[in-house]
Amino acid sequence: MAVKLAAEDVCVHYWRERDPAPFLAVDGVTLDVNDGELLAIVGPSGCGKTTFLNAVDGLLDISGGSLTIDGTPVSGPGRDRAMVFQQPSLLPWRTVLANVAYGLELGGRHGRAERASIARDHIRLVGLAGFEDSYPTELSGGMQQRVNLARALATDPAMLLLDEPFASLDAQTREFMQLELLRIWGKDRKTALFITHDIKEAIYLADRVVVFTARPGRVREVLHIDLPRPRDLRVKRHPRFIEYEDRIWNCIEEEGGSARAGAVQ
Amino acid sequence: MSAQAPRREAVVPARRSEARLVQARRRGRWARVEPVVIGAASVVVALAVWQWVALARLVPELFLPGPLDIAQALAAYATSPDFGIDMATSAQELAVGYGLAIFVGLPVGLLMGWYRRLHYVLDPFISFMYSTPRIALLPLLIIWLGIGIWSKVAVVFLGAFFPIAINTLTGVRSLDAALVRAARSFGASDPQIFRTLALPGSVPFILTGLRLGVGHALVGVVVGELVAAQHGVGLVMAEAGATFQTSKVFAALIIVSVSGVILQVTLQRLEARFDAWRPR
């Protein structure tokens, strides 16, 4: 299988205010995301997984190692990637239609009519037909995240980056949105990198789950999720699902222990 | 309010529930007109008390004319030949000064919000001038521009310019970081971020600036004309005051206040419509 994203020994430092030295957020991460694969990264909060994703998106520069997409090094944001943010980050003065078309508009490669028609298709795809002329404030949190997803998909990226997109939703909406994401993703199986702190979510969605260590982020373990697709919510009660969950929990628990020990010193 | 009506519908027979719905709707309609009705009634009562005080002559008419005296004076002034030219002069001073303040204040605010260094350059002057009561510049403005309309245009401009520029600049600077990150992720350039985020995002702030500015502008017109003018509603107040025509002073005051209320309410409505845009 072709490798889409290759990260080799990636380090990310960044300067925080009032810090004398740069802060190491991601430390030597090596992982591949294959073409058409949905890879999830789980880890305790503050473990650098979002920082890693921002580096993949080109919003942050890496300070060591290499990061390539289809063999080309990442330098800055590009049309081959699109991000679904944790916060919906929608323009409040724009309708759903205009928000979904926003990424295309910034890309500048499509005419107005073309943008609107692509946006309409993606609004339908995420199940928001009929809400084209609504404003974000009129939508629920789950619906706003659908718009956020549609905006990213509309630009037709080679790779989809998702930064805990369901973290701020209530439990029921979250499960439903996971199901929806799998339905939408299943249509063309775009390469996707999904960041979450929710272990079940990672197992349920992903082909492979990468467990990050806490602060700085390193790859602790990689698990192949051998569960048949298409998956419905019942998969979450599959014995193998529970086995994966236990293994990841153990990793994180050990990590949590060492992180706590580190904090005491 | 009416929200409880549908819930009861399930347990009471259809006709009674219908009656309740009608009742609830009636209550809803009353809730909407209630502020207007009570507000109007309170004004009527206040005017009546005032008129009674005036008729009882507890204080001489020279000190406190009643509402009816003022209405008469207003009618007399409104039909006098001076009325047209006074109103036109004051309106012109307000419109030209305020218009110029928007025309200059908006671009200056936008540029200062967008270019950090320009903000550093201009901030000392803006802060100094904004803290100075601009009315205090009238003697200078009269020396420079005379007692015609231009000294008033200038003081209106100075009054409105600062709130407009400062609010616009605040609007541009309070750009939502999450939106900027999203735009950058989609490869937005700086001009694109300005056009698609900073500009529309600052609309509610600009409207607040316009509303604050119009208050200052009105003060500028009236005080400017009180100090020195050839025509204008403020001049009428000054002259009527100097000749003890107290009712006429009140009449001119009412013209000023009503204009102020109309302008404020219009801009407040506009502001409320765009309030959902404010970053939270």
Short mmCIF file of C-alpha atoms in Angstrom, two decimals, chain B residues 48-247:
data_model
loop_
_atom_site.label_atom_id
_atom_site.label_comp_id
_atom_site.label_asym_id
_atom_site.label_seq_id
_atom_site.Cartn_x
_atom_site.Cartn_y
_atom_site.Cartn_z
CA ALA B 48 -49.58 66.43 33.41
CA VAL B 49 -47.79 67.00 36.70
CA TRP B 50 -45.48 69.49 35.02
CA GLN B 51 -48.43 71.33 33.47
CA TRP B 52 -50.19 71.40 36.86
CA VAL B 53 -47.07 72.87 38.51
CA ALA B 54 -46.88 75.47 35.75
CA LEU B 55 -50.60 76.39 36.04
CA ALA B 56 -50.42 76.57 39.84
CA ARG B 57 -47.65 79.10 39.30
CA LEU B 58 -45.55 77.78 42.13
CA VAL B 59 -42.58 79.19 40.23
CA PRO B 60 -42.70 82.15 37.80
CA GLU B 61 -43.18 81.33 34.09
CA LEU B 62 -39.81 82.85 33.36
CA PHE B 63 -38.23 80.02 35.34
CA LEU B 64 -40.42 77.11 34.37
CA PRO B 65 -42.92 77.33 31.54
CA GLY B 66 -45.45 74.48 31.25
CA PRO B 67 -45.57 71.95 28.41
CA LEU B 68 -48.36 73.87 26.70
CA ASP B 69 -46.32 77.11 26.74
CA ILE B 70 -43.43 75.22 25.18
CA ALA B 71 -45.70 73.69 22.55
CA GLN B 72 -46.92 77.17 21.65
CA ALA B 73 -43.36 78.49 21.43
CA LEU B 74 -42.37 75.51 19.30
CA ALA B 75 -45.29 76.11 16.93
CA ALA B 76 -44.47 79.81 16.70
CA TYR B 77 -40.80 79.09 16.00
CA ALA B 78 -41.57 76.36 13.48
CA THR B 79 -43.71 78.77 11.43
CA SER B 80 -41.21 81.66 11.64
CA PRO B 81 -38.97 82.38 8.63
CA ASP B 82 -35.82 81.63 10.66
CA PHE B 83 -36.82 78.03 11.32
CA GLY B 84 -35.94 76.70 7.87
CA ILE B 85 -32.51 78.27 7.68
CA ASP B 86 -31.64 77.31 11.29
CA MET B 87 -32.59 73.69 10.78
CA ALA B 88 -30.80 73.53 7.43
CA THR B 89 -27.64 75.04 8.91
CA SER B 90 -27.53 72.70 11.91
CA ALA B 91 -28.37 69.68 9.77
CA GLN B 92 -25.67 70.60 7.28
CA GLU B 93 -23.04 71.01 10.00
CA LEU B 94 -24.01 67.67 11.49
CA ALA B 95 -24.15 65.82 8.17
CA VAL B 96 -20.92 67.20 6.74
CA GLY B 97 -18.94 66.83 9.98
CA TYR B 98 -20.26 63.35 10.73
CA GLY B 99 -19.89 62.26 7.12
CA LEU B 100 -16.27 63.38 7.09
CA ALA B 101 -15.67 61.61 10.41
CA ILE B 102 -16.91 58.33 8.89
CA PHE B 103 -15.03 58.92 5.65
CA VAL B 104 -11.74 59.46 7.47
CA GLY B 105 -12.32 57.52 10.71
CA LEU B 106 -13.18 54.17 9.09
CA PRO B 107 -10.04 53.86 6.93
CA VAL B 108 -7.82 55.17 9.73
CA GLY B 109 -9.33 52.67 12.18
CA LEU B 110 -9.02 49.79 9.72
CA LEU B 111 -5.42 50.59 8.87
CA MET B 112 -4.44 51.09 12.51
CA GLY B 113 -6.07 47.80 13.44
CA TRP B 114 -4.34 45.92 10.66
CA TYR B 115 -0.86 47.49 10.70
CA ARG B 116 0.56 47.21 14.20
CA ARG B 117 3.32 49.74 13.55
CA LEU B 118 0.91 52.36 12.23
CA HIS B 119 -0.99 51.89 15.48
CA TYR B 120 2.20 52.60 17.42
CA VAL B 121 2.80 55.72 15.34
CA LEU B 122 -0.67 57.21 15.69
CA ASP B 123 -1.69 55.95 19.12
CA PRO B 124 -0.11 58.79 21.17
CA PHE B 125 -2.02 61.41 19.17
CA ILE B 126 -5.28 59.50 19.17
CA SER B 127 -5.12 58.83 22.90
CA PHE B 128 -4.21 62.45 23.66
CA MET B 129 -6.96 63.86 21.48
CA TYR B 130 -9.56 61.37 22.66
CA SER B 131 -8.91 62.38 26.27
CA THR B 132 -9.17 66.09 25.44
CA PRO B 133 -12.72 67.45 25.53
CA ARG B 134 -12.90 68.45 21.89
CA ILE B 135 -15.42 71.18 22.71
CA ALA B 136 -12.51 72.97 24.39
CA LEU B 137 -10.96 73.47 20.96
CA LEU B 138 -13.84 75.70 19.84
CA PRO B 139 -12.05 79.01 20.53
CA LEU B 140 -9.18 77.82 18.33
CA LEU B 141 -11.51 76.51 15.65
CA ILE B 142 -13.35 79.82 15.56
CA ILE B 143 -10.07 81.71 15.16
CA TRP B 144 -9.06 79.40 12.34
CA LEU B 145 -12.37 78.85 10.58
CA GLY B 146 -14.61 81.77 11.59
CA ILE B 147 -18.13 81.73 12.97
CA GLY B 148 -19.71 80.23 9.82
CA ILE B 149 -20.56 76.56 9.47
CA TRP B 150 -16.97 75.32 9.14
CA SER B 151 -15.98 75.81 12.78
CA LYS B 152 -19.00 73.68 13.70
CA VAL B 153 -18.26 71.11 11.00
CA ALA B 154 -14.77 70.84 12.45
CA VAL B 155 -15.95 70.34 16.03
CA VAL B 156 -18.52 67.75 14.89
CA PHE B 157 -15.82 65.98 12.94
CA LEU B 158 -13.47 65.92 15.90
CA GLY B 159 -16.24 64.69 18.17
CA ALA B 160 -17.27 61.79 15.93
CA PHE B 161 -13.93 60.84 14.41
CA PHE B 162 -12.34 59.37 17.54
CA PRO B 163 -15.08 56.99 18.68
CA ILE B 164 -15.47 55.78 15.09
CA ALA B 165 -11.74 55.26 14.50
CA ILE B 166 -11.10 53.71 17.92
CA ASN B 167 -14.01 51.27 17.73
CA THR B 168 -13.10 50.25 14.20
CA LEU B 169 -9.54 49.60 15.27
CA THR B 170 -10.72 47.54 18.24
CA GLY B 171 -12.94 45.55 15.89
CA VAL B 172 -10.09 44.68 13.56
CA ARG B 173 -7.83 43.78 16.47
CA SER B 174 -10.35 41.52 18.18
CA LEU B 175 -10.21 39.10 15.28
CA ASP B 176 -11.19 35.59 16.41
CA ALA B 177 -7.97 33.55 16.55
CA ALA B 178 -9.80 30.29 15.79
CA LEU B 179 -11.17 31.76 12.55
CA VAL B 180 -7.74 33.02 11.53
CA ARG B 181 -6.30 29.55 12.15
CA ALA B 182 -9.02 27.97 10.02
CA ALA B 183 -8.45 30.49 7.23
CA ARG B 184 -4.68 29.95 7.34
CA SER B 185 -5.21 26.22 7.21
CA PHE B 186 -7.12 26.72 3.96
CA GLY B 187 -4.16 28.69 2.65
CA ALA B 188 -5.55 32.20 3.12
CA SER B 189 -3.24 35.13 2.33
CA ASP B 190 -3.11 38.25 4.51
CA PRO B 191 -5.31 40.30 2.15
CA GLN B 192 -7.82 37.43 2.12
CA ILE B 193 -7.88 37.34 5.92
CA PHE B 194 -8.44 41.10 5.97
CA ARG B 195 -11.26 40.96 3.43
CA THR B 196 -13.05 37.83 4.64
CA LEU B 197 -12.45 38.00 8.42
CA ALA B 198 -11.23 41.36 9.73
CA LEU B 199 -13.58 43.53 7.70
CA PRO B 200 -16.89 41.71 8.26
CA GLY B 201 -15.87 40.83 11.83
CA SER B 202 -15.47 44.47 12.77
CA VAL B 203 -18.92 45.53 11.51
CA PRO B 204 -20.56 45.37 14.97
CA PHE B 205 -17.71 47.42 16.45
CA ILE B 206 -17.96 49.97 13.63
CA LEU B 207 -21.68 50.35 14.31
CA THR B 208 -21.00 50.95 18.01
CA GLY B 209 -18.48 53.60 16.96
CA LEU B 210 -21.06 55.24 14.69
CA ARG B 211 -23.60 55.31 17.53
CA LEU B 212 -21.16 56.81 20.03
CA GLY B 213 -19.95 59.23 17.35
CA VAL B 214 -23.38 60.59 16.59
CA GLY B 215 -23.85 61.57 20.25
CA HIS B 216 -20.58 63.51 20.23
CA ALA B 217 -21.49 65.05 16.88
CA LEU B 218 -24.77 66.41 18.23
CA VAL B 219 -23.01 67.90 21.25
CA GLY B 220 -20.57 69.53 18.83
CA VAL B 221 -23.31 71.18 16.77
CA VAL B 222 -25.25 72.56 19.74
CA VAL B 223 -22.32 73.76 21.84
CA GLY B 224 -20.55 75.12 18.76
CA GLU B 225 -23.58 77.19 17.86
CA LEU B 226 -24.05 78.27 21.47
CA VAL B 227 -20.55 79.72 21.43
CA ALA B 228 -20.65 81.51 18.11
CA ALA B 229 -22.77 81.11 15.00
CA GLN B 230 -24.78 82.95 12.37
CA HIS B 231 -27.66 80.44 12.16
CA GLY B 232 -28.66 77.20 13.79
CA VAL B 233 -30.78 75.65 16.51
CA GLY B 234 -28.01 76.18 19.08
CA LEU B 235 -27.90 79.90 18.23
CA VAL B 236 -31.66 80.11 18.75
CA MET B 237 -31.18 78.64 22.23
CA ALA B 238 -28.41 81.12 23.02
CA GLU B 239 -30.43 84.11 21.80
CA ALA B 240 -33.68 83.02 23.45
CA GLY B 241 -31.80 82.42 26.69
CA ALA B 242 -30.17 85.85 26.59
CA THR B 243 -33.59 87.48 26.12
CA PHE B 244 -35.36 85.37 28.77
CA GLN B 245 -37.63 83.59 26.28
CA THR B 246 -37.54 80.45 28.39
CA SER B 247 -40.24 78.63 26.41
#
